[in-house]
Coordinates of N, CA, C and O and ligand atoms in Angstrom, one line a residue:
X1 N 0.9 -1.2 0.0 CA 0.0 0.0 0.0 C 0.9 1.2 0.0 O 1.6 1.6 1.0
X2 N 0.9 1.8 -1.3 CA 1.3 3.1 -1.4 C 1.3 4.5 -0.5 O 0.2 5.1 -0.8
X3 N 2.2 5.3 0.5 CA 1.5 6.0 1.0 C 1.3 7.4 0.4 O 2.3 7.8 -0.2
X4 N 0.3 8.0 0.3 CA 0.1 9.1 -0.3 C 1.1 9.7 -0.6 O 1.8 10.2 0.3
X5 N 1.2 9.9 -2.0 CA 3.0 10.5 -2.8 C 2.4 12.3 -3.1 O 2.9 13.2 -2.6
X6 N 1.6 12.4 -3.7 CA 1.2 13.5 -4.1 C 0.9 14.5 -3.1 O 0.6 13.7 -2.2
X7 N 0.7 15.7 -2.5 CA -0.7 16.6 -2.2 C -1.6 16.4 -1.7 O -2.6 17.0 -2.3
X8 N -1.9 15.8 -0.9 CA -3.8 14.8 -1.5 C -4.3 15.9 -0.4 O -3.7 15.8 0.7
X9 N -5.3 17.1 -0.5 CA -5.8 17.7 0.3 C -7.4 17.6 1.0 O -8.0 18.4 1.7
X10 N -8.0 15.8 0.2 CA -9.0 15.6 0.7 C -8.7 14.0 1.1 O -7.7 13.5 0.5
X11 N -9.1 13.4 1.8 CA -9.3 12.1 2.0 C -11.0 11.3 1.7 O -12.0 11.8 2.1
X12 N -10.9 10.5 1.2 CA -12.1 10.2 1.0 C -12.5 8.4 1.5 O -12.2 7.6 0.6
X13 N -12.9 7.9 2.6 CA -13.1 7.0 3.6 C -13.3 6.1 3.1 O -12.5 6.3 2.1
X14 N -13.7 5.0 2.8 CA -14.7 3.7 2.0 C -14.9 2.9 3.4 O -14.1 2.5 4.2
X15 N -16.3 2.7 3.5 CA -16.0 1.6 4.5 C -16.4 0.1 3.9 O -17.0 -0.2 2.9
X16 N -15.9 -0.7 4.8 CA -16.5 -2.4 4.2 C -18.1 -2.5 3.6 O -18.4 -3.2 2.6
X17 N -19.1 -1.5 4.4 CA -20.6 -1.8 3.8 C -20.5 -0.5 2.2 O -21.2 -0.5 1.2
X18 N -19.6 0.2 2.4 CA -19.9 1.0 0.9 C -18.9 0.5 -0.1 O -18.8 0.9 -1.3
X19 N -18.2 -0.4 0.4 CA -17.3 -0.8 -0.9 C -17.9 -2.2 -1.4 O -17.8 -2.7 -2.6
X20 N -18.8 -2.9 -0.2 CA -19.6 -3.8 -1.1 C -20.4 -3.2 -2.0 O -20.3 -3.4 -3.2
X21 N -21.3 -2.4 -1.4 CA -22.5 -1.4 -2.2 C -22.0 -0.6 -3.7 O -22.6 0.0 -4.6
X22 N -21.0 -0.8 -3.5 CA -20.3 0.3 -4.8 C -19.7 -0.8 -5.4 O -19.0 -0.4 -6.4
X23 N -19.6 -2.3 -5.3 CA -18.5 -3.4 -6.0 C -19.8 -3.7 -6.4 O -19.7 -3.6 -7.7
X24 N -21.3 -4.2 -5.8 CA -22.2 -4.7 -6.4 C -23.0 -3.6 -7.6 O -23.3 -4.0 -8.7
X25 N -23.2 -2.3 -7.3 CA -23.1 -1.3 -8.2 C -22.4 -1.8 -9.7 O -23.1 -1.9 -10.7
X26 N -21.1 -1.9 -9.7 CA -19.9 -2.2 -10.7 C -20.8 -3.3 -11.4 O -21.3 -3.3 -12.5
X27 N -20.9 -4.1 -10.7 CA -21.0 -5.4 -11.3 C -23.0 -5.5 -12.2 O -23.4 -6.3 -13.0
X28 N -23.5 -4.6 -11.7 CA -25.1 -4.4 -12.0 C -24.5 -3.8 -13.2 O -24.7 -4.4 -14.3
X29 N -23.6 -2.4 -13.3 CA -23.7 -1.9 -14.7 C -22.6 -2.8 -15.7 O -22.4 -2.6 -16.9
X30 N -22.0 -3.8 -14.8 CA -21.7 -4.6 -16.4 C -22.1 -5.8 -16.5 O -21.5 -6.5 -17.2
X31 N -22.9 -6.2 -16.0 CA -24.4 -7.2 -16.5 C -24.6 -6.6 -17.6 O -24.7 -5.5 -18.0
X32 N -24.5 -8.4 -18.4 CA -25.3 -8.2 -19.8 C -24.6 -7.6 -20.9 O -25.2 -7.3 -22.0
X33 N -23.1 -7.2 -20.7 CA -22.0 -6.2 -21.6 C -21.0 -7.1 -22.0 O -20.0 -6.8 -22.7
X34 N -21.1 -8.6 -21.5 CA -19.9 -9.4 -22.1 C -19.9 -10.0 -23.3 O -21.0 -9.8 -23.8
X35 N -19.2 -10.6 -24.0 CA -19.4 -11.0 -25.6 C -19.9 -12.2 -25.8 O -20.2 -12.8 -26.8
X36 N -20.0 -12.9 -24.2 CA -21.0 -14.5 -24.6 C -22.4 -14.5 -24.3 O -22.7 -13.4 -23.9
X37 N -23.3 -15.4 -24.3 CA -24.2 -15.7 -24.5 C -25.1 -15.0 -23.3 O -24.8 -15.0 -22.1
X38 N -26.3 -14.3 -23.9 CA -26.9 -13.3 -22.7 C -26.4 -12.5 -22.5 O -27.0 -11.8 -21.8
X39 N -25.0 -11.8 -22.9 CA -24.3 -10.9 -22.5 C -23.3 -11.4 -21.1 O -22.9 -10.6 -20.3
X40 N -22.9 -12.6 -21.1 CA -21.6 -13.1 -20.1 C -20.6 -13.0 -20.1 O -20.0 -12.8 -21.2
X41 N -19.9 -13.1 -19.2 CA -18.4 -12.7 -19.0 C -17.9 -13.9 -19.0 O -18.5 -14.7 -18.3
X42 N -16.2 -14.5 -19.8 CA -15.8 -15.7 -19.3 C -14.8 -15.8 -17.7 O -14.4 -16.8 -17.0
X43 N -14.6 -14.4 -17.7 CA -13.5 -14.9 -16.7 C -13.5 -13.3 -15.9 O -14.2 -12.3 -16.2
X44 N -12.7 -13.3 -14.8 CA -12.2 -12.4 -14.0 C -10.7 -12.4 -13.8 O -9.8 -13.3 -13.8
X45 N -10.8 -11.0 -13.7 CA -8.7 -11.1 -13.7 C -8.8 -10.0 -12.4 O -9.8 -9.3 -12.6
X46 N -8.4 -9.8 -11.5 CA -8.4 -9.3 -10.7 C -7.4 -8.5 -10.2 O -6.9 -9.1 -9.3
X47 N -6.9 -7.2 -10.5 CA -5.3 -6.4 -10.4 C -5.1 -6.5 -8.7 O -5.7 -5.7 -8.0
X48 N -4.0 -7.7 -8.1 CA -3.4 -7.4 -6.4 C -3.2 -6.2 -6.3 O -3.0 -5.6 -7.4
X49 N -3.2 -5.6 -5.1 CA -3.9 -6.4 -4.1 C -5.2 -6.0 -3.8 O -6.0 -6.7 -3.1
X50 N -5.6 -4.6 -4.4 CA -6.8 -3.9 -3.9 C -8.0 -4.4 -4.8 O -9.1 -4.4 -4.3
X51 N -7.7 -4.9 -6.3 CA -8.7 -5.2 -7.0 C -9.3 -6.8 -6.5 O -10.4 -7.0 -7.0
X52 N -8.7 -7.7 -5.7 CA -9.7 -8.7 -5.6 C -10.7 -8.7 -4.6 O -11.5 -9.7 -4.6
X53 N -10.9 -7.6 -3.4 CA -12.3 -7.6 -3.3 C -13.0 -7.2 -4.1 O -13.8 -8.1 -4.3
X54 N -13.1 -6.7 -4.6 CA -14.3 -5.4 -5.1 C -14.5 -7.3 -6.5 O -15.5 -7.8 -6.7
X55 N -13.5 -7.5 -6.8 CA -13.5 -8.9 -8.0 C -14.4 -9.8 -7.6 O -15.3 -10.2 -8.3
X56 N -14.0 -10.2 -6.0 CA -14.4 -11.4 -5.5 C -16.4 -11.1 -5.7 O -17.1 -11.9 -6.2
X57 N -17.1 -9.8 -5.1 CA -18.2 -9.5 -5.3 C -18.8 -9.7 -7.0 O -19.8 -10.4 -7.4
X58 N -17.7 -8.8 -7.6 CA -18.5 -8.9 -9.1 C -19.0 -10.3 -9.3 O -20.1 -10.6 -9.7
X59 N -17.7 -11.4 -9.1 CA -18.0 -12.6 -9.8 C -19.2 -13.1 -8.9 O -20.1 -13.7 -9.5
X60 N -19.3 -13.1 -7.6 CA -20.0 -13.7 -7.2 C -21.8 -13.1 -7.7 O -22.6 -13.9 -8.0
X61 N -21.9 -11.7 -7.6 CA -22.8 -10.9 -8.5 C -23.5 -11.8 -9.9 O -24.6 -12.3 -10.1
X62 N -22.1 -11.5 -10.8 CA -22.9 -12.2 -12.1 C -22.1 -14.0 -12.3 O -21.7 -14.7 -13.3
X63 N -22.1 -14.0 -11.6 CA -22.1 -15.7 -11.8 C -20.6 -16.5 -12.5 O -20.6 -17.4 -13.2
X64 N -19.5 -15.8 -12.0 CA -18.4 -15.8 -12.7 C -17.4 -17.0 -12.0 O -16.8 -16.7 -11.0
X65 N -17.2 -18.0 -12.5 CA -16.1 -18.6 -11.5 C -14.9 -18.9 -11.8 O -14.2 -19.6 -11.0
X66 N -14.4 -18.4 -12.9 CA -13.3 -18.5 -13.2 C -12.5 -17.1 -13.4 O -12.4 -16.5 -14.4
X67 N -12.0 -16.7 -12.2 CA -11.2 -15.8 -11.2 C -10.3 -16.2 -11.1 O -10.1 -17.3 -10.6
X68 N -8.9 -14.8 -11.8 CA -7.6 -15.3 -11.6 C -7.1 -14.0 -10.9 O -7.9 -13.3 -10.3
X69 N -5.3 -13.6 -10.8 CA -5.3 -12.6 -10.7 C -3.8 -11.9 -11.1 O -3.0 -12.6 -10.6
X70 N -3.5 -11.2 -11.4 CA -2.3 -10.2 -11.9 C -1.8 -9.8 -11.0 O -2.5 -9.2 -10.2
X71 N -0.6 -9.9 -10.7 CA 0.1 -9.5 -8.9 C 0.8 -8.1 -10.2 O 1.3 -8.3 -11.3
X72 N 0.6 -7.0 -9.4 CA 1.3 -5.7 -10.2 C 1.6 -4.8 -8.7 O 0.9 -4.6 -7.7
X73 N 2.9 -4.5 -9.0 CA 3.5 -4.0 -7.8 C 4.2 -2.2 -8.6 O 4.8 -2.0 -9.6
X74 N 3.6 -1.5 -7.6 CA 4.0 0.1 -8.5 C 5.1 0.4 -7.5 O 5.1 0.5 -6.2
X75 N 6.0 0.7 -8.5 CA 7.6 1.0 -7.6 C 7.7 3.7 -7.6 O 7.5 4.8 -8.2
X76 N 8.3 3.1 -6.3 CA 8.1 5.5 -6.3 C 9.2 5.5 -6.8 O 10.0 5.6 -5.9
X77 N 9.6 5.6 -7.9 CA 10.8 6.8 -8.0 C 10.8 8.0 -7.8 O 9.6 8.4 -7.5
X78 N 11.8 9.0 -7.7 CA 12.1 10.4 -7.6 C 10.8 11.4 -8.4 O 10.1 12.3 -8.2
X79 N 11.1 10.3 -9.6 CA 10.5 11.2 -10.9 C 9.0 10.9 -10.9 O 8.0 11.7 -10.7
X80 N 9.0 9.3 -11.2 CA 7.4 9.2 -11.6 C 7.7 7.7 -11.0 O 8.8 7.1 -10.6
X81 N 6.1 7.2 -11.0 CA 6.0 5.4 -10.3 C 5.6 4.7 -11.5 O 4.6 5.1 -12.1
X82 N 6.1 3.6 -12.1 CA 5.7 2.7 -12.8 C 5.5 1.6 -12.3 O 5.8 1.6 -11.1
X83 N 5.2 0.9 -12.6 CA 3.9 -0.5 -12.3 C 4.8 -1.8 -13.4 O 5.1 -1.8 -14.6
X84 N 4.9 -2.6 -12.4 CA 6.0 -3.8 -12.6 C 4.8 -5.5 -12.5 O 4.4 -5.9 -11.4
X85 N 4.6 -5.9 -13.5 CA 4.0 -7.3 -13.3 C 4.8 -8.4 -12.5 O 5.9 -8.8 -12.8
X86 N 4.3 -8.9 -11.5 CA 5.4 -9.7 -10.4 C 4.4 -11.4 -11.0 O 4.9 -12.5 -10.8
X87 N 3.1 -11.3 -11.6 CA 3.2 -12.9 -11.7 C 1.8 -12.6 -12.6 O 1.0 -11.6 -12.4
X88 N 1.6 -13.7 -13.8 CA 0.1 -13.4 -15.0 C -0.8 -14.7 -14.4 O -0.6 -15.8 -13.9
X89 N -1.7 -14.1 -14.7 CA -3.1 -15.2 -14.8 C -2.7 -16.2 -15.8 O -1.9 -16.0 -16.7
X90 N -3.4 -17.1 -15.5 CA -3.5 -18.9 -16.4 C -3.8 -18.0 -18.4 O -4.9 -17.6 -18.9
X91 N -2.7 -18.1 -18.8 CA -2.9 -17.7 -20.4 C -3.7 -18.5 -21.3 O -4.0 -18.2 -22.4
X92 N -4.0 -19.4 -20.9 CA -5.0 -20.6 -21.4 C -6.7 -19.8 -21.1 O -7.6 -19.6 -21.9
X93 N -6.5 -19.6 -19.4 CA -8.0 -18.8 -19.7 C -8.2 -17.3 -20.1 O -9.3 -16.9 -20.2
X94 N -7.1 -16.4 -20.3 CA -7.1 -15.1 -20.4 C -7.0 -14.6 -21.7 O -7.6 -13.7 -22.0
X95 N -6.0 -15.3 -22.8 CA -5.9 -15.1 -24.1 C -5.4 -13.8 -23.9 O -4.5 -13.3 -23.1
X96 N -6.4 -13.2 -25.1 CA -6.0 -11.7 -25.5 C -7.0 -10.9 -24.4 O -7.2 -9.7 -24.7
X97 N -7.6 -11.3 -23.5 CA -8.2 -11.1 -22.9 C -10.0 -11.0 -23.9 O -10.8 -10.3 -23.3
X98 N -10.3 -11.4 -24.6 CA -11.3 -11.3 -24.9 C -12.7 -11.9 -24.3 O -13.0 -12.7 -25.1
X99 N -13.4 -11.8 -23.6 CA -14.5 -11.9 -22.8 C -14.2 -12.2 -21.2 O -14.6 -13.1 -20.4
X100 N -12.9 -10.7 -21.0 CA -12.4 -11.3 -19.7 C -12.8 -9.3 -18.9 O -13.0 -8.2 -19.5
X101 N -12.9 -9.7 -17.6 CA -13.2 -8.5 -16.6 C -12.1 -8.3 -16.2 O -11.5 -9.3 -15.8
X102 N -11.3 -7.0 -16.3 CA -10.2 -6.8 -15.2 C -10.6 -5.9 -14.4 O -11.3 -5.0 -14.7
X103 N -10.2 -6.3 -13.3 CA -10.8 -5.3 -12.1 C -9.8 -5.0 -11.0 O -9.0 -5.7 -10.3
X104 N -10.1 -3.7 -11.1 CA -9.4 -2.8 -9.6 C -10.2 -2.4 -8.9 O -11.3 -2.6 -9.1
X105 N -9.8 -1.5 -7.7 CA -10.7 -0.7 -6.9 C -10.6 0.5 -7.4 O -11.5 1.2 -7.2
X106 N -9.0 1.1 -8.4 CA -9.3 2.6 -8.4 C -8.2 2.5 -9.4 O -7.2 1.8 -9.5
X107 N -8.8 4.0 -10.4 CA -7.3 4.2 -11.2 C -7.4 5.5 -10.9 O -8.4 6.0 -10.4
X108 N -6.2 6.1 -11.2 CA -5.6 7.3 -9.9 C -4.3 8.0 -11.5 O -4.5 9.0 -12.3
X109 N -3.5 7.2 -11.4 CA -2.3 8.2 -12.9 C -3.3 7.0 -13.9 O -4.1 7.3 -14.7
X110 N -3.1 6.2 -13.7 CA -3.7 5.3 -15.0 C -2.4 4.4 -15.6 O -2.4 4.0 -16.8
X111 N -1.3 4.2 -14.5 CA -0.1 3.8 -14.8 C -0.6 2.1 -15.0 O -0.3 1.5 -16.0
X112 N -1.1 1.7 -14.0 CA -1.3 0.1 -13.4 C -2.4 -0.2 -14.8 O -1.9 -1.3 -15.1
X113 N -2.8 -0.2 -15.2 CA -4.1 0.1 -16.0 C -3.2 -0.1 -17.7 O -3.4 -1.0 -18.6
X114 N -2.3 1.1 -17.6 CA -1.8 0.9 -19.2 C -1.0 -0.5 -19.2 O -1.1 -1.3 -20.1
X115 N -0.1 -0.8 -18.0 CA 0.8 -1.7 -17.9 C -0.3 -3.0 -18.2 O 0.0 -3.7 -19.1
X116 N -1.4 -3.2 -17.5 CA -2.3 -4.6 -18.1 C -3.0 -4.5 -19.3 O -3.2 -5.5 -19.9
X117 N -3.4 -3.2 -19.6 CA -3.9 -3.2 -20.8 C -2.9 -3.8 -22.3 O -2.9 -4.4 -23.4
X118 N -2.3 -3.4 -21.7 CA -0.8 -3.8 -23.3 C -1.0 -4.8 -23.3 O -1.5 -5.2 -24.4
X119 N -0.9 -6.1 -21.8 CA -1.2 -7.1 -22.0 C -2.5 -8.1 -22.7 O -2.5 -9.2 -23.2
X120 N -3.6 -7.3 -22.4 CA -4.9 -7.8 -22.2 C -5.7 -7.0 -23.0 O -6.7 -6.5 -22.5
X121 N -5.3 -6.5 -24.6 CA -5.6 -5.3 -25.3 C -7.6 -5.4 -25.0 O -8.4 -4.5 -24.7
X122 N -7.8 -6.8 -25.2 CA -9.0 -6.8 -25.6 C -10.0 -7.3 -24.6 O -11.2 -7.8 -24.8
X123 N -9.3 -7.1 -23.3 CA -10.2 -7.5 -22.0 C -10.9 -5.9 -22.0 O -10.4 -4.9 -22.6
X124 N -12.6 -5.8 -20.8 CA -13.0 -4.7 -20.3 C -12.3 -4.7 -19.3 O -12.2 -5.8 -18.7
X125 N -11.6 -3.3 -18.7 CA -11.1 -3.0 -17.7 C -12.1 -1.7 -16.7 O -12.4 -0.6 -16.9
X126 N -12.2 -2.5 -15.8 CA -13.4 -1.7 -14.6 C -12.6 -1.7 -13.3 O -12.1 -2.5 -12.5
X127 N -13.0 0.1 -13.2 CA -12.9 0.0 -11.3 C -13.9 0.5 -10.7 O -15.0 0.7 -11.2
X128 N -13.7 0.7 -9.5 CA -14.9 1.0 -8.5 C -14.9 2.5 -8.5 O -16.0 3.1 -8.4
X129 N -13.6 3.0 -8.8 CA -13.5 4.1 -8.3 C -12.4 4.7 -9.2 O -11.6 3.9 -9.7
X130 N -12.3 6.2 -9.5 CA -11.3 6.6 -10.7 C -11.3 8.1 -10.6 O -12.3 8.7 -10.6
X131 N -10.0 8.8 -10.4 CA -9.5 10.0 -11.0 C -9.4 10.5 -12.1 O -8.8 9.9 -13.0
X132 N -9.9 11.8 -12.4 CA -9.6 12.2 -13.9 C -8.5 11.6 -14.6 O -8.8 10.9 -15.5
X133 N -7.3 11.8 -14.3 CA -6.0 11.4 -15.2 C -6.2 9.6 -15.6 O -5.7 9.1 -16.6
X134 N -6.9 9.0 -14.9 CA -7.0 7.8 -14.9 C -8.2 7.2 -15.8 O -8.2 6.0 -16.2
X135 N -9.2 8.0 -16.1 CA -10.3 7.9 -16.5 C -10.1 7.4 -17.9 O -10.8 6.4 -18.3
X136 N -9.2 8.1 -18.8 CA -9.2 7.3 -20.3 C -8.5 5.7 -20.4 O -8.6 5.0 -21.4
X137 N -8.0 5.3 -19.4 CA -8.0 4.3 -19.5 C -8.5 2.7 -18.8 O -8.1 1.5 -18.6
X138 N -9.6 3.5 -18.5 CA -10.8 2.7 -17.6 C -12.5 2.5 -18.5 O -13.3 3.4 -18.9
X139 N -12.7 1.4 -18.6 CA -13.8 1.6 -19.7 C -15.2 1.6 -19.0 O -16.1 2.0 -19.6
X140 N -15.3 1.3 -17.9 CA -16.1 1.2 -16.7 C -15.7 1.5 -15.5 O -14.6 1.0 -15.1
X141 N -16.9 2.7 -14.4 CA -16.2 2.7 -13.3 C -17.6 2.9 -12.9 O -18.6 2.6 -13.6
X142 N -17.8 3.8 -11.0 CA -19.0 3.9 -10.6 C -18.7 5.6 -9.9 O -19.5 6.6 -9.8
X143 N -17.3 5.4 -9.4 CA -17.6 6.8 -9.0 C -16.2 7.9 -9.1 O -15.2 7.6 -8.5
X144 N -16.4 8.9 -9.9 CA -14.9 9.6 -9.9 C -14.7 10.6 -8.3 O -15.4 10.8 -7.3
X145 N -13.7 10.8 -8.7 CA -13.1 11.5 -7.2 C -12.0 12.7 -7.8 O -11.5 12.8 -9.0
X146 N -11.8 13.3 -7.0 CA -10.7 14.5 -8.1 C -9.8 14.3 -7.5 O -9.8 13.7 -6.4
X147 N -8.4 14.8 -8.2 CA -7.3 13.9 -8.5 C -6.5 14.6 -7.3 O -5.3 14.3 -7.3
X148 N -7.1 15.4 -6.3 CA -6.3 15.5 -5.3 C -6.7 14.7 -4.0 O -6.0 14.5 -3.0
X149 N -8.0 14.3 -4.2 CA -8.5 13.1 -2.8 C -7.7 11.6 -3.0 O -7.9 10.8 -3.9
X150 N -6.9 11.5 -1.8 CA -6.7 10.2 -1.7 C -7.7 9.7 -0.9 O -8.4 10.1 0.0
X151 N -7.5 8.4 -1.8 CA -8.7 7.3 -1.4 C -8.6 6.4 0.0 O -7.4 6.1 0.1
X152 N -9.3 5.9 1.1 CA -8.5 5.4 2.0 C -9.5 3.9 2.1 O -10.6 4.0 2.6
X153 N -9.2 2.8 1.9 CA -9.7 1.8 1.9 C -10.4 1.0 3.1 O -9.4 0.9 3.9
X154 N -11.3 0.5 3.6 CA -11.4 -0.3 4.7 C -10.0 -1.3 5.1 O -9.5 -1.3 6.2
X155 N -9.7 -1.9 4.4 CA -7.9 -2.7 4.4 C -6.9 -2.2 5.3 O -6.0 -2.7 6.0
X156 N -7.5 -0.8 4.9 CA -6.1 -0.2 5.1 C -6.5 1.0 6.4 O -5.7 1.9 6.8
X157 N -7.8 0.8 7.0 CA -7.9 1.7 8.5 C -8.9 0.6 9.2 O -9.3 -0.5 8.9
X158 N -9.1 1.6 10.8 CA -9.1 0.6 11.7 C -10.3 1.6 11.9 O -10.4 2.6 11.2
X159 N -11.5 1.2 13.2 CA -12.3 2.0 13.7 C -11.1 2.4 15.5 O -10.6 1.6 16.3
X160 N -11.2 3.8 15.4 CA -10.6 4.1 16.3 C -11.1 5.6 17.6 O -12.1 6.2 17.2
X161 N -10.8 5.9 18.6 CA -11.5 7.0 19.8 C -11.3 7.9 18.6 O -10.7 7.7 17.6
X162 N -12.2 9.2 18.8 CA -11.3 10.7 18.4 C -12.4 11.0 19.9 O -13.4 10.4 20.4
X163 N -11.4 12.3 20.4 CA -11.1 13.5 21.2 C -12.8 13.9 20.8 O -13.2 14.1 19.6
X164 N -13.7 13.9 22.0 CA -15.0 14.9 21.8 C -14.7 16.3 21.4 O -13.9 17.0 22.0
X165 N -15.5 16.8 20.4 CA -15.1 18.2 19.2 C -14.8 19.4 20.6 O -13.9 20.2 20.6
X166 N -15.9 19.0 21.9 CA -15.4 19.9 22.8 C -14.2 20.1 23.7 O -14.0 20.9 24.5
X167 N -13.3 18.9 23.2 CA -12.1 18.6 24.5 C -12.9 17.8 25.5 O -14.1 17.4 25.7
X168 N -11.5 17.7 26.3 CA -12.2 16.7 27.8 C -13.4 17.4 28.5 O -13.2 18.5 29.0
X169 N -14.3 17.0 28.6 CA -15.3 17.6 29.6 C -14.8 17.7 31.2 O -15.4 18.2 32.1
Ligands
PRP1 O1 -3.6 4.3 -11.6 P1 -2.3 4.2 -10.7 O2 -1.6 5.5 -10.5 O3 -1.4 3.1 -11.2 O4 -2.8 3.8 -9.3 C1 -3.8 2.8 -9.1 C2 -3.3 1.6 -8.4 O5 -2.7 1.9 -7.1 C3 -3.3 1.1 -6.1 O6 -2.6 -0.1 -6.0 P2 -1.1 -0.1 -5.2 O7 -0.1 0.1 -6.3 O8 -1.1 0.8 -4.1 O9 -1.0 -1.6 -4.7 P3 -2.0 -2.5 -3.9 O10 -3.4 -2.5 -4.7 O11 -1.4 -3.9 -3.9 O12 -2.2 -1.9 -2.5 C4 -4.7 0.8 -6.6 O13 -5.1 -0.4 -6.0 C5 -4.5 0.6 -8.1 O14 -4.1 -0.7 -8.4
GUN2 N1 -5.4 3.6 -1.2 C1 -5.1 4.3 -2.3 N2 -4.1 3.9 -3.1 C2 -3.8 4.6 -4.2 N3 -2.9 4.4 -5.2 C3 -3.0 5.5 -6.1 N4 -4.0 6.3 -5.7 C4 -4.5 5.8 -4.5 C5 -5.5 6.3 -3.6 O1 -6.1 7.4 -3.8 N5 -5.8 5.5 -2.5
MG3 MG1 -3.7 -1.8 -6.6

């Protein structure tokens, strides 16, 4: 988990009940958009680490059981972060990706995104959630965010005290 590299002068929360509500969302608007029969999907590809929940829902949503997943690890340089494939899905079920779902929780530069797409020209690529700069390379998503809110995932916080707004009574 990357910690916020940029500026980010908003935070934006997710909890476990809205990241279901917003993964089953995902998966309602791509019902019926795949190239097989009824409009189905053959497979799921799921981008580590953040894309296999929001994955694990869709498939279970439209009926998908053949769920793999792309381990992609984004390294910080000085300059800029590129996005490194550490292990591919079963190429037997993924092909050119054609009637395959890739899924994340969020595209943000759109770095992680181009790096799978090269691979998977012809899979749909969907997230939950997406920043402008990220948006041309996402064919589906449910909710944009501006590109100075970092996102903060249930994964990645805890429920914890805060200080009553009045101080100690
Ligand atoms: O559009 P980009 O700028 O590439 O950023 C989006 C990616 O960054 C986050 O993953 P991260 O690299 O933090 O790894 P993780 O999902 O394993 O936590 C997020 O889950 C996306 O995969
Ligand atoms: N958790 C999290 N990871 C990211 N990786 C790139 N952008 C983000 C973001 O807004 N939130
Ligand atoms: Mg990720």
């Amino acid at each position: 988990m990357a910690a916020p590299q940029l500026p980010h002068e908003k935070g934006f929360h997710i909890s476990w009940d809205q990241i279901h509500r917003d993964s089953r969302a995902l998966a309602w608007r791509l019902d019926g958009r795949g190239p097989g029969q009824d409009g189905t999907w053959k497979a799921i590809v799921a981008i580590t680490r953040g894309g296999m929940a929001p994955a694990m829902i869709i498939a279970r949503e439209l009926g998908v059981r053949l769920v793999d997943t792309i381990s992609v690890k984004s390294y910080d340089h000085q300059t800029q972060g590129e996005a490194q494939v550490l292990s591919k899905p079963d190429p037997e079920m993924v092909g050119d990706g054609t009637g395959v779902l890739v899924i994340d929780d969020l595209v943000d530069t759109g770095k992680t995104l181009e790096v799978v797409r090269g691979l998977y020209p012809q899979a749909h690529f969907a997230t939950v959630y997406a920043k402008p700069k990220g948006e041309p390379l996402v064919d589906t998503f449910i909710t944009g965010v501006s590109q100075d809110t970092w996102i903060f995932f249930p994964w990645d916080m805890a429920l914890q005290y805060v200080e009553p707004y009045r101080g100690k009574d």
